[in-house]
């Protein structure tokens, strides 16, 4: 929970900024319009790990839509007969495989191509074999997106947020073996080919590490936060060594994402306890992060400037003016437009026993908490 100072800050914002702004603000009901312009990434080659489902799949789809040749790499594959059972994805998602992702890419209009490669990023030899295949097939590698992550134990209930000494090595290994070590080894194997690509094609390859707000502020549990902070530092320190080779790195922060697993948890009534009260209705689709990656890859001047930095997907979308696939514009988790409706307003209504005025709920100011404030303590929960 935020400190009392932060609580007072938020409450003060509600009653000072909103009241002063309300006369000049009005609610206009319009249908969302998709403002995304698909970039031209023809001839570029990308690897996306963890792309049989979730955020990784959303990224692979959008890179394919933009014209990339995408190596869709994950464990779940029709060819091997292995399908991850770590999460119950529901009856509609029994075939969350790399082949299904590739089918969706290859059925799109355009030049994008999906190539399925069974891959366990916990296996160094398999990573090396993937890079050899890409080099032999294409001779270049423009983007590596590290999205593979092992589903932690006890994700479906509140014990996912339990004390670290009760979770022990199992939680630590789940959060670090694939999500951090596997990411590091994927980058180690990929960089030599990316250096060649930068030299031979006069381009700036990009490494995108999928992290989360847990890298900045306490989220879920200790092991999870340490793993995400490690991803952020990995992107930052790699940028130092890769700058002389014209390769850029970013650590990407999606918000609350409507993955297959999260949507199914919500259907079963497990989402609120596991997430600490995050509102999935305010969430993003996996393709929203994909649009961010595709846009970044098409803007080398921006990636050069941002190399080594944390990039929040929702904040990048606002800066560059693109929407989610349904035309919506999801808010950053550190924006008052997310924090107040998700946590502060419900607590005020619970304590007062009365709903807040409509004008207040509908006119929350668009204001980002500074990282120094956001990182000063654990975020609020709906508990």
JSON list of C-alpha atoms in Angstrom, two decimals, residues 199-321:
[
{"chain": "A", "resi": 199, "resn": "UNK", "atom": "CA", "xyz": [27.15, -3.60, -40.76]},
{"chain": "A", "resi": 200, "resn": "UNK", "atom": "CA", "xyz": [25.92, -5.30, -43.92]},
{"chain": "A", "resi": 201, "resn": "UNK", "atom": "CA", "xyz": [22.51, -3.65, -44.23]},
{"chain": "A", "resi": 202, "resn": "UNK", "atom": "CA", "xyz": [23.18, -0.22, -42.70]},
{"chain": "A", "resi": 203, "resn": "UNK", "atom": "CA", "xyz": [20.36, -0.65, -40.21]},
{"chain": "A", "resi": 204, "resn": "UNK", "atom": "CA", "xyz": [19.86, -0.57, -36.43]},
{"chain": "A", "resi": 205, "resn": "UNK", "atom": "CA", "xyz": [18.72, -3.95, -35.05]},
{"chain": "A", "resi": 206, "resn": "UNK", "atom": "CA", "xyz": [16.60, -3.93, -31.91]},
{"chain": "A", "resi": 207, "resn": "UNK", "atom": "CA", "xyz": [16.47, -6.12, -28.82]},
{"chain": "A", "resi": 208, "resn": "UNK", "atom": "CA", "xyz": [13.19, -5.77, -26.91]},
{"chain": "A", "resi": 209, "resn": "UNK", "atom": "CA", "xyz": [12.98, -7.36, -23.47]},
{"chain": "A", "resi": 210, "resn": "UNK", "atom": "CA", "xyz": [9.44, -7.79, -22.19]},
{"chain": "A", "resi": 211, "resn": "UNK", "atom": "CA", "xyz": [9.44, -6.65, -18.57]},
{"chain": "A", "resi": 212, "resn": "UNK", "atom": "CA", "xyz": [6.73, -5.05, -16.41]},
{"chain": "A", "resi": 213, "resn": "UNK", "atom": "CA", "xyz": [5.99, -2.35, -13.85]},
{"chain": "A", "resi": 214, "resn": "UNK", "atom": "CA", "xyz": [7.21, -4.91, -11.31]},
{"chain": "A", "resi": 215, "resn": "UNK", "atom": "CA", "xyz": [10.70, -3.79, -12.25]},
{"chain": "A", "resi": 216, "resn": "UNK", "atom": "CA", "xyz": [10.00, -0.36, -10.74]},
{"chain": "A", "resi": 217, "resn": "UNK", "atom": "CA", "xyz": [7.60, -1.01, -7.87]},
{"chain": "A", "resi": 218, "resn": "UNK", "atom": "CA", "xyz": [6.68, -3.94, -5.64]},
{"chain": "A", "resi": 219, "resn": "UNK", "atom": "CA", "xyz": [4.31, -6.19, -7.61]},
{"chain": "A", "resi": 220, "resn": "UNK", "atom": "CA", "xyz": [2.92, -9.65, -6.74]},
{"chain": "A", "resi": 221, "resn": "UNK", "atom": "CA", "xyz": [5.94, -11.06, -4.88]},
{"chain": "A", "resi": 222, "resn": "UNK", "atom": "CA", "xyz": [9.69, -10.68, -4.26]},
{"chain": "A", "resi": 223, "resn": "UNK", "atom": "CA", "xyz": [10.95, -13.14, -6.88]},
{"chain": "A", "resi": 224, "resn": "UNK", "atom": "CA", "xyz": [8.78, -11.60, -9.60]},
{"chain": "A", "resi": 225, "resn": "UNK", "atom": "CA", "xyz": [10.02, -8.07, -8.92]},
{"chain": "A", "resi": 226, "resn": "UNK", "atom": "CA", "xyz": [13.69, -9.09, -8.78]},
{"chain": "A", "resi": 227, "resn": "UNK", "atom": "CA", "xyz": [13.32, -10.88, -12.12]},
{"chain": "A", "resi": 228, "resn": "UNK", "atom": "CA", "xyz": [11.74, -7.88, -13.82]},
{"chain": "A", "resi": 229, "resn": "UNK", "atom": "CA", "xyz": [14.27, -5.46, -12.33]},
{"chain": "A", "resi": 230, "resn": "UNK", "atom": "CA", "xyz": [16.93, -7.79, -13.71]},
{"chain": "A", "resi": 231, "resn": "UNK", "atom": "CA", "xyz": [15.37, -7.56, -17.17]},
{"chain": "A", "resi": 232, "resn": "UNK", "atom": "CA", "xyz": [15.46, -3.76, -16.96]},
{"chain": "A", "resi": 233, "resn": "UNK", "atom": "CA", "xyz": [19.11, -3.75, -15.94]},
{"chain": "A", "resi": 234, "resn": "UNK", "atom": "CA", "xyz": [19.94, -6.26, -18.66]},
{"chain": "A", "resi": 235, "resn": "UNK", "atom": "CA", "xyz": [18.49, -3.96, -21.31]},
{"chain": "A", "resi": 236, "resn": "UNK", "atom": "CA", "xyz": [20.25, -0.95, -19.80]},
{"chain": "A", "resi": 237, "resn": "UNK", "atom": "CA", "xyz": [23.69, -2.55, -19.53]},
{"chain": "A", "resi": 238, "resn": "UNK", "atom": "CA", "xyz": [23.51, -4.25, -22.92]},
{"chain": "A", "resi": 239, "resn": "UNK", "atom": "CA", "xyz": [22.86, -0.83, -24.45]},
{"chain": "A", "resi": 240, "resn": "UNK", "atom": "CA", "xyz": [26.22, 0.39, -23.10]},
{"chain": "A", "resi": 241, "resn": "UNK", "atom": "CA", "xyz": [28.13, -2.36, -24.88]},
{"chain": "A", "resi": 242, "resn": "UNK", "atom": "CA", "xyz": [26.00, -2.50, -28.02]},
{"chain": "A", "resi": 243, "resn": "UNK", "atom": "CA", "xyz": [25.92, 1.21, -28.84]},
{"chain": "A", "resi": 244, "resn": "UNK", "atom": "CA", "xyz": [29.22, 1.01, -30.74]},
{"chain": "A", "resi": 245, "resn": "UNK", "atom": "CA", "xyz": [27.66, -1.71, -32.90]},
{"chain": "A", "resi": 246, "resn": "UNK", "atom": "CA", "xyz": [24.51, 0.32, -33.70]},
{"chain": "A", "resi": 247, "resn": "UNK", "atom": "CA", "xyz": [22.23, -2.11, -31.91]},
{"chain": "A", "resi": 248, "resn": "UNK", "atom": "CA", "xyz": [19.51, -0.74, -29.62]},
{"chain": "A", "resi": 249, "resn": "UNK", "atom": "CA", "xyz": [17.79, -2.26, -26.61]},
{"chain": "A", "resi": 250, "resn": "UNK", "atom": "CA", "xyz": [14.61, -1.42, -24.74]},
{"chain": "A", "resi": 251, "resn": "UNK", "atom": "CA", "xyz": [12.80, -2.86, -21.77]},
{"chain": "A", "resi": 252, "resn": "UNK", "atom": "CA", "xyz": [9.09, -2.82, -22.58]},
{"chain": "A", "resi": 253, "resn": "UNK", "atom": "CA", "xyz": [6.36, -2.41, -19.97]},
{"chain": "A", "resi": 254, "resn": "UNK", "atom": "CA", "xyz": [2.95, -3.62, -21.09]},
{"chain": "A", "resi": 255, "resn": "UNK", "atom": "CA", "xyz": [0.11, -2.80, -18.73]},
{"chain": "A", "resi": 256, "resn": "UNK", "atom": "CA", "xyz": [-2.61, -5.19, -17.60]},
{"chain": "A", "resi": 257, "resn": "UNK", "atom": "CA", "xyz": [-2.90, -7.51, -20.61]},
{"chain": "A", "resi": 258, "resn": "UNK", "atom": "CA", "xyz": [-5.90, -9.50, -21.77]},
{"chain": "A", "resi": 259, "resn": "UNK", "atom": "CA", "xyz": [-3.98, -12.69, -22.48]},
{"chain": "A", "resi": 260, "resn": "UNK", "atom": "CA", "xyz": [-5.77, -15.98, -23.02]},
{"chain": "A", "resi": 261, "resn": "UNK", "atom": "CA", "xyz": [-4.82, -17.10, -19.52]},
{"chain": "A", "resi": 262, "resn": "UNK", "atom": "CA", "xyz": [-5.88, -13.89, -17.80]},
{"chain": "A", "resi": 263, "resn": "UNK", "atom": "CA", "xyz": [-9.23, -13.81, -19.56]},
{"chain": "A", "resi": 264, "resn": "UNK", "atom": "CA", "xyz": [-9.87, -17.41, -18.56]},
{"chain": "A", "resi": 265, "resn": "UNK", "atom": "CA", "xyz": [-8.93, -16.65, -14.94]},
{"chain": "A", "resi": 266, "resn": "UNK", "atom": "CA", "xyz": [-11.42, -13.80, -15.01]},
{"chain": "A", "resi": 267, "resn": "UNK", "atom": "CA", "xyz": [-14.14, -16.14, -16.28]},
{"chain": "A", "resi": 268, "resn": "UNK", "atom": "CA", "xyz": [-13.43, -18.52, -13.40]},
{"chain": "A", "resi": 269, "resn": "UNK", "atom": "CA", "xyz": [-13.53, -15.67, -10.87]},
{"chain": "A", "resi": 270, "resn": "UNK", "atom": "CA", "xyz": [-9.85, -16.04, -9.92]},
{"chain": "A", "resi": 271, "resn": "UNK", "atom": "CA", "xyz": [-8.42, -12.89, -11.46]},
{"chain": "A", "resi": 272, "resn": "UNK", "atom": "CA", "xyz": [-9.17, -10.43, -8.66]},
{"chain": "A", "resi": 273, "resn": "UNK", "atom": "CA", "xyz": [-7.45, -12.45, -5.93]},
{"chain": "A", "resi": 274, "resn": "UNK", "atom": "CA", "xyz": [-4.40, -13.30, -8.04]},
{"chain": "A", "resi": 275, "resn": "UNK", "atom": "CA", "xyz": [-3.89, -9.76, -9.38]},
{"chain": "A", "resi": 276, "resn": "UNK", "atom": "CA", "xyz": [-4.66, -7.83, -6.22]},
{"chain": "A", "resi": 277, "resn": "UNK", "atom": "CA", "xyz": [-7.70, -6.18, -7.76]},
{"chain": "A", "resi": 278, "resn": "UNK", "atom": "CA", "xyz": [-6.39, -5.01, -11.14]},
{"chain": "A", "resi": 279, "resn": "UNK", "atom": "CA", "xyz": [-9.22, -4.19, -13.52]},
{"chain": "A", "resi": 280, "resn": "UNK", "atom": "CA", "xyz": [-8.89, -6.44, -16.57]},
{"chain": "A", "resi": 281, "resn": "UNK", "atom": "CA", "xyz": [-11.57, -4.43, -18.36]},
{"chain": "A", "resi": 282, "resn": "UNK", "atom": "CA", "xyz": [-9.09, -1.54, -18.47]},
{"chain": "A", "resi": 283, "resn": "UNK", "atom": "CA", "xyz": [-6.45, -3.81, -19.95]},
{"chain": "A", "resi": 284, "resn": "UNK", "atom": "CA", "xyz": [-4.63, -4.02, -23.25]},
{"chain": "A", "resi": 285, "resn": "UNK", "atom": "CA", "xyz": [-4.65, -6.70, -25.92]},
{"chain": "A", "resi": 286, "resn": "UNK", "atom": "CA", "xyz": [-1.39, -8.56, -26.59]},
{"chain": "A", "resi": 287, "resn": "UNK", "atom": "CA", "xyz": [-1.31, -6.93, -30.04]},
{"chain": "A", "resi": 288, "resn": "UNK", "atom": "CA", "xyz": [-1.01, -3.49, -28.41]},
{"chain": "A", "resi": 289, "resn": "UNK", "atom": "CA", "xyz": [2.52, -4.41, -27.32]},
{"chain": "A", "resi": 290, "resn": "UNK", "atom": "CA", "xyz": [3.07, -5.83, -30.80]},
{"chain": "A", "resi": 291, "resn": "UNK", "atom": "CA", "xyz": [2.19, -2.48, -32.30]},
{"chain": "A", "resi": 292, "resn": "UNK", "atom": "CA", "xyz": [4.71, -0.83, -29.99]},
{"chain": "A", "resi": 293, "resn": "UNK", "atom": "CA", "xyz": [7.48, -3.21, -31.09]},
{"chain": "A", "resi": 294, "resn": "UNK", "atom": "CA", "xyz": [6.68, -2.83, -34.79]},
{"chain": "A", "resi": 295, "resn": "UNK", "atom": "CA", "xyz": [6.59, 0.95, -34.45]},
{"chain": "A", "resi": 296, "resn": "UNK", "atom": "CA", "xyz": [9.90, 1.06, -32.60]},
{"chain": "A", "resi": 297, "resn": "UNK", "atom": "CA", "xyz": [11.56, -1.15, -35.21]},
{"chain": "A", "resi": 298, "resn": "UNK", "atom": "CA", "xyz": [10.43, 1.26, -37.91]},
{"chain": "A", "resi": 299, "resn": "UNK", "atom": "CA", "xyz": [11.89, 4.30, -36.10]},
{"chain": "A", "resi": 300, "resn": "UNK", "atom": "CA", "xyz": [15.66, 3.83, -35.67]},
{"chain": "A", "resi": 301, "resn": "UNK", "atom": "CA", "xyz": [16.15, 7.44, -34.60]},
{"chain": "A", "resi": 302, "resn": "UNK", "atom": "CA", "xyz": [13.75, 6.85, -31.71]},
{"chain": "A", "resi": 303, "resn": "UNK", "atom": "CA", "xyz": [15.29, 3.53, -30.66]},
{"chain": "A", "resi": 304, "resn": "UNK", "atom": "CA", "xyz": [18.77, 5.07, -30.74]},
{"chain": "A", "resi": 305, "resn": "UNK", "atom": "CA", "xyz": [17.57, 7.84, -28.45]},
{"chain": "A", "resi": 306, "resn": "UNK", "atom": "CA", "xyz": [15.73, 5.42, -26.15]},
{"chain": "A", "resi": 307, "resn": "UNK", "atom": "CA", "xyz": [18.29, 2.60, -26.12]},
{"chain": "A", "resi": 308, "resn": "UNK", "atom": "CA", "xyz": [18.69, 1.12, -22.67]},
{"chain": "A", "resi": 309, "resn": "UNK", "atom": "CA", "xyz": [15.52, 2.76, -21.39]},
{"chain": "A", "resi": 310, "resn": "UNK", "atom": "CA", "xyz": [12.25, 1.48, -20.01]},
{"chain": "A", "resi": 311, "resn": "UNK", "atom": "CA", "xyz": [9.50, 2.13, -22.54]},
{"chain": "A", "resi": 312, "resn": "UNK", "atom": "CA", "xyz": [5.89, 1.93, -21.31]},
{"chain": "A", "resi": 313, "resn": "UNK", "atom": "CA", "xyz": [3.68, 0.64, -24.13]},
{"chain": "A", "resi": 314, "resn": "UNK", "atom": "CA", "xyz": [0.70, 2.87, -23.27]},
{"chain": "A", "resi": 315, "resn": "UNK", "atom": "CA", "xyz": [2.90, 5.95, -22.94]},
{"chain": "A", "resi": 316, "resn": "UNK", "atom": "CA", "xyz": [4.61, 5.26, -26.27]},
{"chain": "A", "resi": 317, "resn": "UNK", "atom": "CA", "xyz": [1.19, 4.86, -27.90]},
{"chain": "A", "resi": 318, "resn": "UNK", "atom": "CA", "xyz": [0.09, 8.21, -26.55]},
{"chain": "A", "resi": 319, "resn": "UNK", "atom": "CA", "xyz": [3.32, 9.87, -27.71]},
{"chain": "A", "resi": 320, "resn": "UNK", "atom": "CA", "xyz": [3.13, 8.45, -31.23]},
{"chain": "A", "resi": 321, "resn": "UNK", "atom": "CA", "xyz": [-0.65, 8.42, -31.57]}
]
